[in-house]
Amino acid sequence: FVTFDSVSGAGMLLNDPGQITFGARLRGTNLPAGGYGESIWVRSADGERLTLVALGGTRAPGTDDGSVLSFPYTYDFNDAGQVLFNAGLDTPGFGDRNYGLWVTDPQGRPQLVGRSGMSVDFGDGVPHVLDLFMGGSLSDTGQVVYRALFTDGTTAIMTAQTSVPEPSALVLLALLPFATGRRRVRRRFG
């Protein structure tokens, strides 16, 4: 049996359709060891459903080295209901500075965006190893932007695309201004 012990107001976000994402500490006998009950949830717009996104002490999605989530924290939430979050990672043999960044796909499943120790090549032939992540934002089309710090002391603003609109919709949107023969003009009065 598990109950909500406390809800974090700092990580509470509301999107335009009325869904809410929030962090909570859970209390109960069925919690994973070492998870401290830290979790991220999404409440449906009608208030009828709560969906668990991440739970401290459980296997970190997208990792295959025994990593488990510790202290997940929400960064952003879009109108499609996708959640961008980071978490510390407890990984056997890895040091204290061990973090990951995830975004849920349109079905609500967390997808790994990046993690400490991951190598990134900027085309200069030099592998840059991720150390940690700062901030983050998620667009309504599923694009993620975040600041990455690397072990060599460099930083970068990184982007990742998590979901892509239907190609037919993109073509339709691209043709719409030509089909109407008009452009939208903004006028300023005052």
mmCIF file of C-alpha atoms in Angstrom:
data_model
loop_
_atom_site.group_PDB
_atom_site.id
_atom_site.type_symbol
_atom_site.label_atom_id
_atom_site.label_comp_id
_atom_site.label_asym_id
_atom_site.label_seq_id
_atom_site.Cartn_x
_atom_site.Cartn_y
_atom_site.Cartn_z
ATOM 1 C CA PHE A 1 0.000 0.000 0.000
ATOM 2 C CA VAL A 2 1.351 3.447 -1.003
ATOM 3 C CA THR A 3 0.049 6.945 -0.170
ATOM 4 C CA PHE A 4 1.160 10.490 -0.960
ATOM 5 C CA ASP A 5 3.293 11.823 1.881
ATOM 6 C CA SER A 6 3.855 15.284 0.376
ATOM 7 C CA VAL A 7 3.456 17.078 -2.948
ATOM 8 C CA SER A 8 6.115 19.424 -4.291
ATOM 9 C CA GLY A 9 4.780 22.833 -5.302
ATOM 10 C CA ALA A 10 8.115 23.696 -6.948
ATOM 11 C CA GLY A 11 7.725 21.069 -9.676
ATOM 12 C CA MET A 12 3.988 21.564 -10.255
ATOM 13 C CA LEU A 13 3.134 22.574 -13.838
ATOM 14 C CA LEU A 14 -0.183 23.084 -15.652
ATOM 15 C CA ASN A 15 -0.577 22.872 -19.434
ATOM 16 C CA ASP A 16 -3.264 24.538 -21.605
ATOM 17 C CA PRO A 17 -5.482 21.406 -21.874
ATOM 18 C CA GLY A 18 -5.626 21.326 -18.042
ATOM 19 C CA GLN A 19 -3.289 18.425 -17.270
ATOM 20 C CA ILE A 20 -1.025 18.834 -14.239
ATOM 21 C CA THR A 21 2.388 17.318 -13.599
ATOM 22 C CA PHE A 22 3.839 17.318 -10.106
ATOM 23 C CA GLY A 23 6.457 15.756 -7.934
ATOM 24 C CA ALA A 24 5.480 13.852 -4.811
ATOM 25 C CA ARG A 25 7.059 11.890 -1.999
ATOM 26 C CA LEU A 26 5.330 8.593 -1.416
ATOM 27 C CA ARG A 27 5.037 6.591 1.788
ATOM 28 C CA GLY A 28 4.313 2.894 2.020
ATOM 29 C CA THR A 29 5.542 -0.658 2.193
ATOM 30 C CA ASN A 30 5.739 -1.377 -1.556
ATOM 31 C CA LEU A 31 8.345 1.244 -2.486
ATOM 32 C CA PRO A 32 11.630 0.229 -4.139
ATOM 33 C CA ALA A 33 14.665 0.202 -1.857
ATOM 34 C CA GLY A 34 16.694 3.400 -2.001
ATOM 35 C CA GLY A 35 13.988 5.304 -3.871
ATOM 36 C CA TYR A 36 12.966 7.531 -0.967
ATOM 37 C CA GLY A 37 9.499 7.571 -2.532
ATOM 38 C CA GLU A 38 10.334 10.501 -4.841
ATOM 39 C CA SER A 39 8.104 10.443 -7.929
ATOM 40 C CA ILE A 40 6.652 12.410 -10.861
ATOM 41 C CA TRP A 41 2.987 12.166 -11.825
ATOM 42 C CA VAL A 42 0.577 13.495 -14.478
ATOM 43 C CA ARG A 43 -3.044 14.187 -13.592
ATOM 44 C CA SER A 44 -5.500 14.072 -16.489
ATOM 45 C CA ALA A 45 -7.401 17.236 -17.457
ATOM 46 C CA ASP A 46 -10.666 15.747 -16.177
ATOM 47 C CA GLY A 47 -9.024 14.859 -12.855
ATOM 48 C CA GLU A 48 -9.979 11.183 -13.219
ATOM 49 C CA ARG A 49 -6.515 9.632 -13.763
ATOM 50 C CA LEU A 50 -3.098 9.841 -12.171
ATOM 51 C CA THR A 51 -0.253 8.404 -14.233
ATOM 52 C CA LEU A 52 3.159 7.641 -12.755
ATOM 53 C CA VAL A 53 5.981 9.002 -14.935
ATOM 54 C CA ALA A 54 9.057 8.254 -12.797
ATOM 55 C CA LEU A 55 9.751 6.694 -9.396
ATOM 56 C CA GLY A 56 13.014 6.907 -7.505
ATOM 57 C CA GLY A 57 14.603 3.518 -6.893
ATOM 58 C CA THR A 58 13.343 1.998 -10.155
ATOM 59 C CA ARG A 59 15.410 1.114 -13.243
ATOM 60 C CA ALA A 60 16.376 4.223 -15.197
ATOM 61 C CA PRO A 61 14.681 4.074 -18.628
ATOM 62 C CA GLY A 62 17.090 3.770 -21.568
ATOM 63 C CA THR A 63 20.006 2.504 -19.477
ATOM 64 C CA ASP A 64 21.386 -1.015 -19.447
ATOM 65 C CA ASP A 65 24.035 -0.759 -16.728
ATOM 66 C CA GLY A 66 21.926 -1.281 -13.619
ATOM 67 C CA SER A 67 21.232 2.456 -13.115
ATOM 68 C CA VAL A 68 18.269 3.410 -10.984
ATOM 69 C CA LEU A 69 16.556 6.794 -10.674
ATOM 70 C CA SER A 70 17.059 8.897 -7.569
ATOM 71 C CA PHE A 71 15.202 12.138 -6.881
ATOM 72 C CA PRO A 72 13.455 12.790 -10.235
ATOM 73 C CA TYR A 73 12.544 16.448 -10.851
ATOM 74 C CA THR A 74 10.270 17.956 -13.526
ATOM 75 C CA TYR A 75 11.679 20.683 -15.767
ATOM 76 C CA ASP A 76 8.862 21.249 -18.225
ATOM 77 C CA PHE A 77 5.489 19.983 -19.459
ATOM 78 C CA ASN A 78 3.936 20.627 -22.878
ATOM 79 C CA ASP A 79 0.378 20.763 -24.202
ATOM 80 C CA ALA A 80 0.733 17.242 -25.641
ATOM 81 C CA GLY A 81 1.211 15.966 -22.069
ATOM 82 C CA GLN A 82 4.914 15.181 -22.451
ATOM 83 C CA VAL A 83 7.095 15.658 -19.360
ATOM 84 C CA LEU A 84 10.760 16.697 -19.420
ATOM 85 C CA PHE A 85 12.559 15.629 -16.250
ATOM 86 C CA ASN A 86 15.978 14.961 -14.858
ATOM 87 C CA ALA A 87 17.103 12.659 -12.092
ATOM 88 C CA GLY A 88 20.166 11.592 -10.273
ATOM 89 C CA LEU A 89 21.333 8.105 -11.156
ATOM 90 C CA ASP A 90 22.625 5.454 -8.818
ATOM 91 C CA THR A 91 24.922 3.359 -11.003
ATOM 92 C CA PRO A 92 27.276 0.661 -9.722
ATOM 93 C CA GLY A 93 30.886 1.879 -10.080
ATOM 94 C CA PHE A 94 29.947 5.437 -11.122
ATOM 95 C CA GLY A 95 30.774 8.533 -9.029
ATOM 96 C CA ASP A 96 28.485 11.017 -7.346
ATOM 97 C CA ARG A 97 28.026 13.301 -10.380
ATOM 98 C CA ASN A 98 25.708 11.023 -12.289
ATOM 99 C CA TYR A 99 22.588 12.498 -13.892
ATOM 100 C CA GLY A 100 20.173 11.859 -16.722
ATOM 101 C CA LEU A 101 17.577 13.794 -18.712
ATOM 102 C CA TRP A 102 14.384 12.173 -20.029
ATOM 103 C CA VAL A 103 11.290 13.215 -21.934
ATOM 104 C CA THR A 104 8.148 11.149 -22.202
ATOM 105 C CA ASP A 105 6.979 10.127 -25.659
ATOM 106 C CA PRO A 106 3.384 10.890 -26.743
ATOM 107 C CA GLN A 107 2.289 7.656 -24.999
ATOM 108 C CA GLY A 108 3.874 8.752 -21.698
ATOM 109 C CA ARG A 109 6.919 6.432 -21.768
ATOM 110 C CA PRO A 110 10.191 8.064 -20.611
ATOM 111 C CA GLN A 111 12.880 8.247 -23.314
ATOM 112 C CA LEU A 112 16.504 8.986 -22.413
ATOM 113 C CA VAL A 113 17.769 12.259 -23.925
ATOM 114 C CA GLY A 114 21.240 12.194 -22.357
ATOM 115 C CA ARG A 115 23.166 11.152 -19.274
ATOM 116 C CA SER A 116 26.448 11.691 -17.496
ATOM 117 C CA GLY A 117 29.263 9.800 -19.188
ATOM 118 C CA MET A 118 27.592 9.866 -22.627
ATOM 119 C CA SER A 119 29.923 10.990 -25.407
ATOM 120 C CA VAL A 120 28.870 13.669 -27.907
ATOM 121 C CA ASP A 121 30.697 14.503 -31.153
ATOM 122 C CA PHE A 122 30.232 18.048 -32.471
ATOM 123 C CA GLY A 123 31.956 17.195 -35.758
ATOM 124 C CA ASP A 124 35.382 18.276 -34.525
ATOM 125 C CA GLY A 125 36.545 14.674 -34.050
ATOM 126 C CA VAL A 126 36.867 15.185 -30.302
ATOM 127 C CA PRO A 127 34.517 13.214 -28.037
ATOM 128 C CA HIS A 128 32.925 15.512 -25.445
ATOM 129 C CA VAL A 129 31.705 13.609 -22.370
ATOM 130 C CA LEU A 130 28.516 14.856 -20.703
ATOM 131 C CA ASP A 131 28.846 15.703 -17.033
ATOM 132 C CA LEU A 132 25.498 17.221 -16.054
ATOM 133 C CA PHE A 133 22.469 19.123 -17.314
ATOM 134 C CA MET A 134 21.221 22.575 -16.405
ATOM 135 C CA GLY A 135 17.684 23.708 -17.048
ATOM 136 C CA GLY A 136 15.587 22.502 -19.890
ATOM 137 C CA SER A 137 12.535 23.386 -21.906
ATOM 138 C CA LEU A 138 10.089 21.361 -23.982
ATOM 139 C CA SER A 139 8.080 22.727 -26.918
ATOM 140 C CA ASP A 140 4.576 21.581 -27.836
ATOM 141 C CA THR A 141 6.070 19.764 -30.852
ATOM 142 C CA GLY A 142 8.346 17.697 -28.606
ATOM 143 C CA GLN A 143 11.594 19.591 -29.126
ATOM 144 C CA VAL A 144 13.865 19.684 -26.083
ATOM 145 C CA VAL A 145 16.503 22.330 -25.377
ATOM 146 C CA TYR A 146 18.905 22.142 -22.442
ATOM 147 C CA ARG A 147 22.316 23.326 -21.312
ATOM 148 C CA ALA A 148 24.917 20.563 -21.123
ATOM 149 C CA LEU A 149 28.134 20.756 -19.130
ATOM 150 C CA PHE A 150 31.008 18.540 -20.257
ATOM 151 C CA THR A 151 33.891 17.009 -18.311
ATOM 152 C CA ASP A 152 36.436 19.071 -20.312
ATOM 153 C CA GLY A 153 34.888 22.308 -18.940
ATOM 154 C CA THR A 154 32.961 23.252 -22.101
ATOM 155 C CA THR A 155 29.231 23.910 -22.208
ATOM 156 C CA ALA A 156 26.707 23.725 -25.023
ATOM 157 C CA ILE A 157 23.062 24.463 -25.674
ATOM 158 C CA MET A 158 21.719 21.147 -26.941
ATOM 159 C CA THR A 159 18.483 20.270 -28.731
ATOM 160 C CA ALA A 160 16.713 16.981 -29.306
ATOM 161 C CA GLN A 161 13.530 16.187 -31.233
ATOM 162 C CA THR A 162 11.346 13.638 -29.464
ATOM 163 C CA SER A 163 8.290 13.497 -31.670
ATOM 164 C CA VAL A 164 7.572 14.638 -35.191
ATOM 165 C CA PRO A 165 4.178 15.773 -36.511
ATOM 166 C CA GLU A 166 2.643 13.734 -39.315
ATOM 167 C CA PRO A 167 4.330 14.573 -42.669
ATOM 168 C CA SER A 168 0.955 15.076 -44.351
ATOM 169 C CA ALA A 169 0.068 17.718 -41.750
ATOM 170 C CA LEU A 170 3.357 19.517 -42.403
ATOM 171 C CA VAL A 171 2.686 19.599 -46.153
ATOM 172 C CA LEU A 172 -0.831 20.898 -45.560
ATOM 173 C CA LEU A 173 0.431 23.645 -43.242
ATOM 174 C CA ALA A 174 3.157 24.600 -45.724
ATOM 175 C CA LEU A 175 0.658 24.886 -48.600
ATOM 176 C CA LEU A 176 -2.012 26.748 -46.659
ATOM 177 C CA PRO A 177 -0.615 30.308 -47.212
ATOM 178 C CA PHE A 178 -0.330 29.646 -50.968
ATOM 179 C CA ALA A 179 -3.791 28.129 -51.250
ATOM 180 C CA THR A 180 -5.434 31.146 -49.664
ATOM 181 C CA GLY A 181 -3.316 33.591 -51.676
ATOM 182 C CA ARG A 182 -2.927 35.789 -48.618
ATOM 183 C CA ARG A 183 -0.377 36.528 -46.016
ATOM 184 C CA ARG A 184 -1.199 37.404 -42.484
ATOM 185 C CA VAL A 185 -0.109 40.937 -41.800
ATOM 186 C CA ARG A 186 0.095 42.293 -38.285
ATOM 187 C CA ARG A 187 -0.726 45.917 -37.887
ATOM 188 C CA ARG A 188 0.152 47.968 -34.903
ATOM 189 C CA PHE A 189 -2.302 50.609 -33.775
ATOM 190 C CA GLY A 190 -1.580 53.194 -31.198
#
